[in-house]
Coordinates of C-alpha atoms in Angstrom, one line a residue:
Chain A
M1 CA -16.0 34.1 2.8
S2 CA -13.7 31.8 4.9
E3 CA -10.2 31.7 4.5
S4 CA -8.3 29.4 1.9
I5 CA -6.2 26.6 3.0
I6 CA -5.3 24.9 -0.2
Q7 CA -3.8 27.3 -2.9
I8 CA -2.6 25.8 -6.1
Q9 CA -1.1 28.1 -8.7
H10 CA -0.2 27.5 -12.3
L11 CA 0.6 23.8 -11.3
T12 CA 1.9 21.6 -14.1
K13 CA 3.2 18.1 -13.7
T14 CA 4.8 16.3 -16.5
F15 CA 6.2 12.8 -16.5
G16 CA 9.4 12.0 -18.6
T17 CA 10.9 14.3 -20.9
G18 CA 11.2 15.2 -24.6
E19 CA 8.9 13.2 -27.0
S20 CA 7.6 10.6 -24.5
A21 CA 6.7 13.3 -22.1
V22 CA 3.3 13.3 -20.5
H23 CA 1.5 16.1 -19.2
A24 CA -0.4 14.8 -16.7
L25 CA -1.6 18.3 -15.0
E26 CA -1.6 21.7 -16.9
D27 CA -1.8 25.2 -15.5
I28 CA -4.0 24.1 -12.9
N29 CA -5.3 27.0 -10.4
L30 CA -7.4 25.8 -7.2
D31 CA -8.4 27.6 -4.6
I32 CA -9.9 25.4 -1.7
K33 CA -11.5 27.3 1.5
Q34 CA -11.2 26.4 4.8
G35 CA -13.7 24.2 5.9
E36 CA -15.2 23.1 2.4
I37 CA -15.7 19.7 1.2
F38 CA -14.1 20.1 -2.2
G39 CA -14.5 17.6 -4.9
I40 CA -12.2 16.7 -7.7
I41 CA -13.7 14.4 -10.4
G42 CA -12.8 13.3 -13.9
L43 CA -12.3 10.0 -15.6
S44 CA -9.3 7.8 -15.3
G45 CA -6.5 9.1 -16.5
A46 CA -7.6 13.0 -16.0
G47 CA -4.9 13.7 -13.4
K48 CA -6.6 13.8 -10.5
S49 CA -4.6 11.4 -8.3
T50 CA -1.6 13.1 -9.6
L51 CA -3.3 16.3 -8.4
V52 CA -4.3 15.3 -5.2
R53 CA -0.4 14.2 -4.6
C54 CA 0.6 17.2 -5.2
M55 CA -1.4 18.6 -2.2
N56 CA 1.5 16.9 0.1
L57 CA 4.2 16.6 -2.3
L58 CA 3.9 12.8 -2.7
E59 CA 4.1 14.0 -6.3
R60 CA 6.5 17.0 -6.9
P61 CA 5.1 19.5 -9.6
T62 CA 7.3 20.1 -12.5
S63 CA 6.1 23.9 -12.2
G64 CA 3.8 26.2 -10.3
S65 CA 3.2 26.4 -6.4
V66 CA 1.6 24.8 -3.7
T67 CA 0.5 26.3 -0.5
V68 CA -1.1 24.4 2.3
N69 CA -2.3 25.9 5.6
G70 CA -0.1 29.0 5.0
R71 CA 2.9 26.9 4.6
R72 CA 4.6 27.2 0.8
L73 CA 5.4 23.4 -0.2
A74 CA 6.4 24.4 -3.8
W75 CA 7.0 27.6 -5.6
M76 CA 8.9 29.2 -8.5
E77 CA 12.2 30.9 -7.8
P78 CA 13.5 33.4 -10.0
D79 CA 16.6 31.8 -11.9
G80 CA 18.3 34.2 -14.2
D81 CA 15.7 34.8 -17.3
G82 CA 13.3 32.0 -15.8
E83 CA 12.2 30.2 -13.2
T84 CA 12.9 27.2 -11.3
P85 CA 10.9 25.2 -9.1
A86 CA 11.7 25.1 -5.2
F87 CA 10.5 22.8 -2.6
V88 CA 10.1 22.9 1.1
S89 CA 12.8 21.1 3.1
E90 CA 12.3 17.3 3.9
K91 CA 12.4 18.3 7.6
E92 CA 9.5 20.8 7.2
L93 CA 7.6 18.9 4.5
R94 CA 7.2 16.0 7.4
L95 CA 5.7 18.5 9.8
A96 CA 3.5 19.8 7.0
R97 CA 2.1 16.4 6.5
R98 CA 0.8 16.3 10.2
E99 CA -1.4 18.8 8.7
V100 CA -2.6 17.2 5.3
T101 CA -3.4 13.6 5.9
M102 CA -4.6 11.1 3.3
I103 CA -7.0 8.1 3.0
F104 CA -6.8 5.9 0.0
Q105 CA -8.8 3.7 -2.0
S106 CA -6.9 0.6 -1.1
F107 CA -6.9 1.7 2.5
N108 CA -3.1 1.0 2.8
L109 CA -3.5 -0.1 6.5
L110 CA -0.4 -1.7 8.4
M111 CA -1.4 -5.4 7.7
Q112 CA 0.6 -6.8 10.7
R113 CA -0.7 -4.1 13.2
T114 CA -3.9 -4.1 15.3
C115 CA -6.7 -1.6 14.1
L116 CA -5.5 0.5 17.5
K117 CA -1.7 0.0 16.5
N118 CA -2.7 1.4 12.8
V119 CA -4.2 4.7 14.5
C120 CA -1.3 4.7 17.0
F121 CA 1.2 4.7 14.1
P122 CA 1.0 8.4 12.7
M123 CA 1.5 9.5 16.6
E124 CA 4.3 7.0 16.9
L125 CA 6.0 8.8 14.0
S126 CA 5.6 12.3 15.6
G127 CA 7.0 11.1 19.0
T128 CA 3.8 11.2 20.9
P129 CA 4.2 9.4 24.3
A130 CA 2.5 5.8 23.6
A131 CA 0.0 5.9 26.8
Q132 CA -1.2 9.3 25.5
A133 CA -1.5 7.9 21.7
K134 CA -3.1 4.9 22.8
K135 CA -5.7 6.9 24.9
R136 CA -6.3 9.3 21.7
A137 CA -6.5 6.2 19.4
L138 CA -9.1 4.9 21.3
E139 CA -11.0 8.0 21.4
L140 CA -10.7 8.1 17.2
L141 CA -11.7 4.3 16.8
D142 CA -14.8 5.6 19.1
I143 CA -15.6 8.6 16.6
V144 CA -15.6 6.1 13.6
G145 CA -17.7 3.4 15.5
L146 CA -15.1 0.7 15.8
R147 CA -13.8 0.9 19.1
D148 CA -14.6 -2.8 19.5
K149 CA -12.3 -3.7 16.7
A150 CA -9.4 -2.2 18.5
D151 CA -7.4 -5.4 18.9
A152 CA -8.6 -7.0 15.5
Y153 CA -6.1 -6.9 12.4
P154 CA -7.2 -5.2 9.5
A155 CA -7.8 -8.7 7.4
Q156 CA -10.6 -9.4 10.1
L157 CA -12.4 -6.5 9.0
S158 CA -14.6 -5.9 6.0
G159 CA -13.7 -2.9 3.2
G160 CA -16.0 -0.2 4.8
Q161 CA -14.5 -1.0 8.3
K162 CA -10.8 -0.7 6.9
Q163 CA -11.6 2.6 5.5
R164 CA -13.1 3.8 8.9
V165 CA -9.8 2.8 10.6
A166 CA -7.8 4.5 7.8
I167 CA -9.8 7.7 8.5
A168 CA -9.4 7.3 12.3
R169 CA -5.6 6.8 11.5
A170 CA -5.9 10.0 9.2
L171 CA -7.2 11.9 11.8
A172 CA -4.5 11.1 14.7
T173 CA -2.4 14.1 14.1
D174 CA -5.4 16.6 14.2
P175 CA -5.2 17.4 10.4
K176 CA -6.5 20.7 8.8
V177 CA -7.1 18.8 5.3
L178 CA -7.9 15.2 4.9
L179 CA -7.4 14.2 1.3
C180 CA -9.5 11.4 0.0
D181 CA -8.1 9.6 -3.0
E182 CA -11.0 7.4 -4.4
A183 CA -11.6 6.5 -0.9
T184 CA -14.9 5.2 -1.7
S185 CA -14.4 3.4 -4.9
A186 CA -13.8 -0.1 -3.6
L187 CA -16.7 -0.2 -1.5
D188 CA -20.3 -1.4 -2.5
P189 CA -22.7 1.7 -2.4
T190 CA -24.3 1.2 1.0
T191 CA -20.7 1.2 2.3
T192 CA -20.0 4.3 0.4
A193 CA -23.0 6.2 1.8
S194 CA -22.2 5.5 5.3
I195 CA -18.3 6.5 5.0
L196 CA -19.5 9.8 3.1
G197 CA -21.8 10.3 5.9
L198 CA -18.9 9.9 8.5
L199 CA -16.8 12.4 6.1
K200 CA -19.5 15.0 6.1
D201 CA -19.9 14.5 10.0
L202 CA -16.3 15.0 10.5
N203 CA -16.1 18.3 8.5
Q204 CA -19.1 19.7 10.4
K205 CA -17.8 18.6 13.7
L206 CA -14.2 19.0 13.5
G207 CA -14.1 21.6 10.8
V208 CA -11.4 19.4 8.7
T209 CA -11.6 20.5 5.3
V210 CA -12.1 17.5 3.1
V211 CA -10.6 17.0 -0.8
V212 CA -12.5 14.3 -2.4
I213 CA -11.1 12.7 -5.4
T214 CA -13.5 10.4 -7.2
H215 CA -14.7 9.3 -10.7
Q216 CA -18.3 9.0 -9.2
M217 CA -20.7 11.9 -9.8
S218 CA -23.0 10.2 -6.9
V219 CA -20.1 11.0 -4.5
I220 CA -19.8 14.7 -5.4
E221 CA -23.4 15.2 -5.4
E222 CA -23.5 13.5 -1.9
I223 CA -21.2 15.4 0.1
C224 CA -19.3 18.1 -2.1
S225 CA -20.1 21.9 -1.9
Q226 CA -17.5 22.9 -4.4
V227 CA -16.2 20.9 -7.5
A228 CA -13.5 21.2 -10.0
I229 CA -13.9 19.1 -13.0
L230 CA -10.7 17.7 -14.5
D231 CA -10.4 16.7 -18.1
G232 CA -6.8 15.6 -19.6
G233 CA -5.2 17.3 -17.2
V234 CA -6.8 20.7 -17.2
V235 CA -9.6 22.0 -14.8
A236 CA -12.7 22.2 -17.5
E237 CA -14.8 24.1 -14.7
Q238 CA -15.0 24.6 -11.0
G239 CA -17.5 25.9 -8.8
N240 CA -20.4 25.5 -6.8
V241 CA -21.8 22.1 -7.1
E242 CA -25.4 23.1 -7.9
D243 CA -24.3 25.9 -10.3
I244 CA -22.0 23.1 -12.5
F245 CA -24.8 20.3 -12.3
S246 CA -27.5 22.5 -13.4
H247 CA -25.7 24.5 -15.9
P248 CA -22.7 22.4 -17.2
S249 CA -21.1 24.4 -19.9
T250 CA -18.2 22.2 -21.2
D251 CA -18.2 19.0 -22.8
A252 CA -16.1 17.6 -20.0
A253 CA -18.8 18.6 -17.4
R254 CA -21.8 17.6 -19.5
R255 CA -20.3 14.0 -19.9
L256 CA -20.1 13.6 -16.5
V257 CA -23.3 15.1 -15.2
Y258 CA -25.9 13.7 -18.0
P259 CA -26.4 10.2 -17.8
G260 CA -24.5 7.9 -20.1
G261 CA -23.0 11.0 -21.8
A262 CA -26.1 11.9 -23.3
S263 CA -25.6 14.2 -26.0
V264 CA -27.8 17.3 -25.7
E265 CA -26.8 18.6 -29.1
Q266 CA -29.1 16.3 -31.1
Y267 CA -32.1 17.8 -29.9
P268 CA -33.6 21.1 -30.8
A269 CA -32.3 24.1 -29.1
G270 CA -35.1 25.0 -26.5
T271 CA -35.7 21.7 -25.4
R272 CA -36.2 22.1 -21.4
A273 CA -34.7 19.2 -19.7
V274 CA -34.5 18.1 -16.1
R275 CA -31.7 16.2 -14.6
V276 CA -33.2 13.7 -12.1
A277 CA -30.8 12.1 -9.5
F278 CA -31.9 9.1 -7.7
N279 CA -30.3 8.7 -4.2
G280 CA -31.1 5.5 -3.0
G281 CA -35.0 5.4 -2.6
T282 CA -37.2 2.3 -3.1
A283 CA -36.5 1.1 -6.8
Y284 CA -40.0 -0.3 -6.8
Q285 CA -41.4 3.1 -7.3
P286 CA -42.0 3.6 -10.9
L287 CA -41.2 7.2 -11.3
I288 CA -41.8 8.1 -15.0
A289 CA -44.9 5.7 -15.3
S290 CA -46.6 7.4 -12.5
L291 CA -45.6 10.7 -13.8
A292 CA -47.4 10.1 -16.7
I293 CA -50.6 8.4 -15.1
D294 CA -50.9 10.6 -11.8
C295 CA -50.3 14.1 -13.6
G296 CA -50.9 13.1 -17.4
V297 CA -47.6 14.4 -18.6
K298 CA -45.5 12.8 -20.9
V299 CA -41.5 12.9 -20.5
N300 CA -39.1 12.2 -22.8
I301 CA -36.2 10.0 -21.2
L302 CA -33.1 11.6 -23.1
G303 CA -30.5 9.3 -21.3
A304 CA -30.3 7.1 -18.3
D305 CA -27.8 5.4 -16.0
T306 CA -29.6 3.9 -13.1
R307 CA -28.9 0.9 -10.6
N308 CA -30.9 -1.1 -8.6
I309 CA -28.8 -2.0 -5.6
D310 CA -30.5 -3.8 -2.8
G311 CA -33.7 -2.7 -4.0
R312 CA -32.6 1.0 -3.6
A313 CA -32.3 3.1 -6.9
F314 CA -29.0 5.0 -7.7
G315 CA -28.3 7.1 -10.6
T316 CA -29.2 9.7 -12.9
M317 CA -31.9 10.5 -15.9
L318 CA -32.1 13.0 -18.2
L319 CA -35.9 13.9 -18.9
G320 CA -36.9 16.1 -22.1
L321 CA -39.9 18.3 -20.6
P322 CA -42.9 18.6 -22.5
D323 CA -43.0 22.2 -24.8
D324 CA -46.0 23.6 -22.9
P325 CA -44.8 25.3 -19.6
N326 CA -47.9 24.4 -17.7
E327 CA -47.1 20.7 -18.2
A328 CA -43.5 21.1 -17.7
A329 CA -43.8 23.0 -14.3
K330 CA -46.2 20.2 -13.1
A331 CA -43.8 17.3 -13.8
L332 CA -41.2 19.1 -12.0
S333 CA -43.0 19.6 -9.0
Y334 CA -44.0 16.1 -9.1
I335 CA -40.8 14.8 -9.5
R336 CA -39.2 17.1 -6.8
A337 CA -42.1 16.0 -4.4
Q338 CA -40.7 12.2 -4.6
P339 CA -38.6 11.2 -1.6
N340 CA -34.7 10.7 -2.4
V341 CA -35.1 12.0 -5.8
T342 CA -33.5 15.6 -6.6
A343 CA -34.2 17.1 -9.9
E344 CA -32.7 20.3 -11.4
E345 CA -33.7 21.8 -14.5
V346 CA -30.6 21.9 -17.0
E347 CA -30.1 24.2 -19.9
Y348 CA -28.7 23.5 -23.2
H349 CA -25.9 25.2 -25.2
A350 CA -26.9 23.7 -28.4
Chain B
M1 CA 23.7 -51.0 6.8
L2 CA 22.0 -52.5 9.7
E3 CA 24.6 -51.9 11.8
I4 CA 23.4 -48.3 12.5
F5 CA 21.2 -50.1 14.6
T6 CA 23.6 -51.5 16.7
A7 CA 25.2 -50.3 20.2
D8 CA 28.6 -50.7 18.8
F9 CA 28.4 -48.6 15.8
W10 CA 27.1 -45.7 18.0
S11 CA 29.8 -46.3 20.6
Q12 CA 32.5 -46.2 17.8
Y13 CA 30.9 -43.3 15.8
G14 CA 28.4 -41.3 18.1
P15 CA 31.1 -39.1 19.6
L16 CA 31.9 -38.3 16.0
L17 CA 28.6 -37.9 15.0
W18 CA 27.8 -35.7 17.8
D19 CA 30.9 -33.3 17.4
G20 CA 30.2 -33.1 13.8
T21 CA 26.5 -32.2 14.4
V22 CA 27.6 -29.6 17.1
D23 CA 30.3 -28.2 14.6
T24 CA 27.9 -27.9 11.6
L25 CA 25.3 -26.0 14.0
V26 CA 28.0 -23.6 15.1
M27 CA 29.1 -22.7 11.5
V28 CA 25.6 -22.5 10.2
G29 CA 24.6 -20.7 13.3
I30 CA 27.4 -18.1 13.5
S31 CA 27.5 -17.5 9.8
T32 CA 23.7 -17.0 9.3
V33 CA 24.0 -14.3 12.1
F34 CA 26.8 -12.5 10.2
A35 CA 25.6 -13.0 6.8
Y36 CA 22.3 -11.2 7.8
I37 CA 24.3 -8.6 9.7
L38 CA 25.7 -7.9 6.0
G39 CA 22.9 -9.2 3.9
L40 CA 19.9 -7.4 5.7
P41 CA 21.1 -3.7 5.0
L42 CA 22.0 -4.7 1.4
G43 CA 18.7 -5.8 0.7
V44 CA 17.0 -2.5 2.4
A45 CA 19.6 -0.7 0.4
L46 CA 18.4 -2.4 -2.9
I47 CA 14.5 -1.6 -2.1
L48 CA 15.2 2.0 -1.1
T49 CA 17.3 2.8 -4.0
Q50 CA 15.4 1.4 -6.7
A51 CA 13.8 3.4 -9.4
H52 CA 10.6 3.3 -7.4
G53 CA 12.2 3.3 -4.1
I54 CA 11.6 6.0 -1.5
R55 CA 15.2 7.1 -1.8
P56 CA 15.8 6.4 -5.9
N57 CA 19.6 6.5 -6.7
R58 CA 20.5 4.8 -9.9
A59 CA 24.3 4.6 -9.4
V60 CA 24.0 3.3 -5.7
N61 CA 21.3 0.5 -6.7
R62 CA 23.5 -0.4 -10.0
I63 CA 27.0 -0.9 -7.8
L64 CA 25.1 -3.0 -5.1
G65 CA 23.6 -4.8 -7.6
W66 CA 26.9 -5.6 -9.5
I67 CA 28.5 -6.6 -6.2
I68 CA 26.0 -8.9 -5.2
N69 CA 26.0 -10.6 -8.3
V70 CA 29.3 -11.0 -8.7
G71 CA 29.3 -12.7 -4.9
R72 CA 26.4 -14.6 -6.3
S73 CA 28.1 -16.2 -9.5
L74 CA 31.4 -17.7 -7.7
P75 CA 30.7 -21.0 -6.8
F76 CA 31.3 -21.6 -2.9
I77 CA 33.9 -24.1 -3.5
I78 CA 35.9 -21.5 -5.5
L79 CA 35.4 -18.5 -3.4
M80 CA 36.4 -20.4 -0.1
I81 CA 39.7 -21.1 -1.9
A82 CA 40.0 -17.7 -3.5
I83 CA 39.8 -15.5 -0.3
M84 CA 41.6 -17.9 1.9
D85 CA 44.3 -15.0 2.8
F86 CA 41.5 -12.9 3.5
T87 CA 40.1 -15.5 5.9
K88 CA 43.3 -15.8 7.7
L89 CA 43.4 -12.0 8.1
I90 CA 40.1 -12.1 10.0
V91 CA 40.0 -15.1 12.1
G92 CA 43.5 -16.0 12.0
T93 CA 43.3 -19.4 10.3
K94 CA 42.3 -20.8 7.0
I95 CA 40.8 -24.2 8.0
G96 CA 38.4 -25.5 10.5
V97 CA 35.0 -24.5 11.9
R98 CA 36.5 -21.0 12.3
G99 CA 37.9 -20.7 8.9
A100 CA 34.8 -21.7 7.3
I101 CA 32.7 -19.0 8.5
V102 CA 34.5 -16.1 6.8
P103 CA 33.7 -17.7 3.3
L104 CA 30.2 -18.6 4.4
V105 CA 29.5 -15.3 5.3
V106 CA 30.8 -13.8 2.2
S107 CA 29.0 -16.2 0.2
A108 CA 25.6 -16.4 2.0
A109 CA 25.4 -12.6 2.4
P110 CA 24.6 -11.6 -1.1
F111 CA 22.2 -14.3 -1.3
I112 CA 20.4 -13.1 1.6
A113 CA 20.5 -9.7 0.3
R114 CA 18.5 -10.6 -2.6
M115 CA 16.0 -12.7 -0.3
V116 CA 15.6 -9.8 1.6
E117 CA 15.0 -7.8 -1.4
T118 CA 12.3 -10.0 -2.8
S119 CA 10.6 -10.1 0.7
L120 CA 10.3 -6.3 1.2
A121 CA 9.4 -5.7 -2.5
E122 CA 6.1 -7.9 -1.5
V123 CA 5.3 -4.9 0.9
D124 CA 2.2 -3.1 -0.6
A125 CA 3.7 0.0 -2.2
G126 CA 0.3 1.8 -1.2
V127 CA 1.3 1.1 2.6
V128 CA 4.6 2.5 2.0
E129 CA 3.1 5.6 0.5
A130 CA 0.4 6.2 3.1
A131 CA 3.5 6.1 5.8
Q132 CA 5.0 8.7 3.6
S133 CA 1.9 10.8 3.5
M134 CA 2.0 10.9 7.1
G135 CA 5.5 12.3 7.4
A136 CA 7.6 9.4 8.2
S137 CA 11.3 9.5 7.7
T138 CA 13.3 7.0 5.5
F139 CA 14.4 5.2 8.9
Q140 CA 10.9 5.2 10.1
I141 CA 9.6 3.6 7.1
V142 CA 12.4 0.9 6.8
W143 CA 11.8 0.2 10.8
K144 CA 8.4 0.6 11.4
V145 CA 6.8 -0.5 8.1
Y146 CA 9.1 -2.6 5.6
L147 CA 10.7 -4.9 8.1
P148 CA 7.3 -5.4 10.2
E149 CA 5.3 -5.7 7.3
A150 CA 7.7 -8.0 5.5
K151 CA 8.2 -10.1 8.8
P152 CA 6.7 -13.7 7.8
S153 CA 8.3 -13.1 4.6
L154 CA 11.8 -12.6 6.0
V155 CA 11.4 -15.3 8.4
L156 CA 10.4 -17.9 5.4
G157 CA 13.5 -16.4 3.6
G158 CA 15.5 -17.0 6.8
A159 CA 14.7 -20.8 6.6
I160 CA 15.8 -20.8 2.7
S161 CA 19.1 -19.0 3.9
I162 CA 19.9 -21.1 6.5
V163 CA 19.2 -24.3 4.3
T164 CA 21.6 -23.0 1.8
I165 CA 24.4 -22.2 4.4
L166 CA 23.9 -25.6 5.6
A167 CA 24.5 -26.9 2.2
Y168 CA 27.9 -24.7 1.9
T169 CA 28.8 -26.2 5.1
A170 CA 29.1 -29.7 3.5
I171 CA 31.0 -28.4 0.9
A172 CA 33.5 -26.8 3.4
G173 CA 33.8 -30.0 5.0
A174 CA 35.3 -31.2 2.0
V175 CA 38.4 -29.1 2.6
G176 CA 38.5 -29.7 6.5
A177 CA 35.8 -27.5 8.0
G178 CA 34.5 -30.2 10.1
G179 CA 31.0 -31.0 10.7
L180 CA 28.7 -33.4 9.1
G181 CA 29.6 -33.0 5.5
D182 CA 33.4 -33.5 6.7
L183 CA 32.3 -36.8 8.3
A184 CA 30.4 -37.9 5.0
I185 CA 33.4 -37.6 3.0
R186 CA 36.0 -38.6 5.2
Y187 CA 34.1 -42.1 6.5
G188 CA 31.6 -42.3 4.3
Y189 CA 33.7 -41.8 1.0
Q190 CA 37.1 -42.5 1.7
R191 CA 37.1 -44.9 4.5
K192 CA 34.4 -47.0 2.7
V193 CA 32.0 -46.8 5.9
P194 CA 28.7 -46.7 4.3
S195 CA 26.6 -46.5 7.4
M196 CA 28.2 -43.5 8.0
M197 CA 27.2 -42.1 4.7
L198 CA 23.7 -43.1 5.6
V199 CA 23.8 -41.6 9.3
T200 CA 25.1 -38.4 8.2
I201 CA 22.6 -37.8 5.3
I202 CA 19.6 -38.8 7.9
F203 CA 21.0 -36.0 10.3
L204 CA 21.3 -33.5 7.4
I205 CA 17.5 -34.3 6.2
V206 CA 16.3 -34.6 9.8
L207 CA 18.1 -30.7 10.3
V208 CA 16.6 -29.2 7.2
Q209 CA 13.4 -30.5 8.1
V210 CA 13.4 -29.1 11.8
I211 CA 14.5 -25.9 10.7
Q212 CA 11.8 -25.7 7.6
F213 CA 9.4 -26.8 10.1
I214 CA 10.0 -24.2 12.6
F215 CA 10.5 -21.3 10.3
S216 CA 7.1 -22.1 8.3
H217 CA 5.2 -22.4 11.8
V218 CA 6.8 -19.1 13.1
S219 CA 6.2 -17.4 9.9
N220 CA 2.5 -18.4 9.9
H221 CA 2.0 -17.7 13.4
I222 CA 3.2 -14.2 13.0
D223 CA 1.6 -13.4 9.9
K224 CA -1.7 -11.4 10.5
R225 CA -2.6 -11.0 7.0
L226 CA -4.7 -14.3 7.1
D227 CA -8.1 -14.0 8.7
P228 CA -7.4 -16.8 11.9
T229 CA -11.2 -17.8 11.4
A230 CA -10.3 -18.5 8.2
R231 CA -7.7 -21.0 8.9
S232 CA -8.6 -24.6 8.6
F233 CA -7.4 -27.7 7.6
K234 CA -4.5 -27.8 10.0
G235 CA -3.6 -31.3 8.6
L236 CA -3.2 -30.4 5.1
D237 CA -1.6 -27.5 5.9
L238 CA 1.3 -29.2 7.8
L239 CA 1.6 -31.7 4.8
S240 CA 2.0 -29.0 2.3
R241 CA 4.7 -27.6 4.5
F242 CA 6.6 -30.7 4.0
A243 CA 6.2 -30.7 0.3
H244 CA 8.0 -27.4 -0.2
T245 CA 10.6 -28.0 2.2
K246 CA 14.0 -27.0 0.6

């Protein structure tokens, strides 16, 4: 097992005090390993943005400890009977932030600087000589495929291109961790796929650990190996993506994993079901109909949330399998044989 | 009033008008520079210390806000008279162009602080957060994010500040500061030379138009937020600039 790069222990974050206090995060424990792509998913208001901001102290935890790349950023110090939170010094924090960089939903590029100057920006902050910074920035723009846009201003770029520049900028200080705060939420599905592809690529080539914050299940499915499900400020479930997707054991997980929040309790216990994810195959292929015609197997659609985008199918479906084990197996292998479709049998805890 | 088209008029009043214009420009120029030296850091301090700023400090923010409001609530003519002794202490005289500069600066600095605050408030909080996430210091955020990102807006605010100071100089003229305002009052009103009134008014209008045109043009030119390929209708653009002069 590789080493931990981000360790979060007993982290809480409360906004406000007294009766109006909002407990955004409660007793969060996470252990993110080096080189992973770790997903944090939750609905809006679940506290995921607050959590990721605690990883670089843009948000200061109310209590608990945060250790990134072996450096303690926040911890608890004994104080008489109790404990009080302590934080790394401003100066050391600035150094730490070069190792944990961030990209955002709204890209947050400097609008009055060219792409090249945007990528140079973090190097300017850290005092890298201008010529060296420029050379490195051009290399990075090359990596994200935008070298020809070096002299363009952000206003001249599309959303996907802006996020690529933001990624290049985030890589300028050779970070160990890249935090992505809803980085693809403002992008269309095709662009999202290409940005996710880029992140995966960077993770493999540069070994940078990627933490992805999202409300979209498809993002987790596409690139993450580990996932934590955040619900109402607590980690409802965490672990291997495949495990959680096939055996969601909490309500929060089921709400996210099953399409349209399909409730599984309403079906008799023992019903076998399969969760089918469409990852952008042609939308003109009638899967369920051809399953019935080709295999003569009838499945029950328990829930579906699919979209047709530019003639490509995205989304998930929950299918109830026939009781006959042979027919069920036939249906499963048929679905699995389809291109751009993944299927996992799911368990009920009804 | 047609005499303003005669050579006689210009030979009689031309030198006066020239000196008045120069005095006005000197007063406006010097006062603007000093008012920005005071007002710009004040505006920056207001933004940094506000509740959601990067250096939140309620006490400092309130005190600065209070001082600025006091400065802004005094009408220029009252402020000018009220601080005459202070003016004499600083520049050695209470009157003339030099005597006008001190009250002009004192009066315009709080106004400029608010203008700067408004311009900086337009800077996307996300961009500031991004800079913080990269380990930028407070100074770096001011110097490399707030000021450059707000530059087009600061330049537009500059035009408003200068025009305001220009208006103040006319009031200062009433108590012997010199300049175009002084000419309008002394010749146009007291000596009943309507042509002088007309000419000084025309001069002031032209000055304001020229200042606004230059600053709007510069602001537009340096602003990279607009996609240059999307810029069109130059003529309309120009018209709209004149539409919101002042």
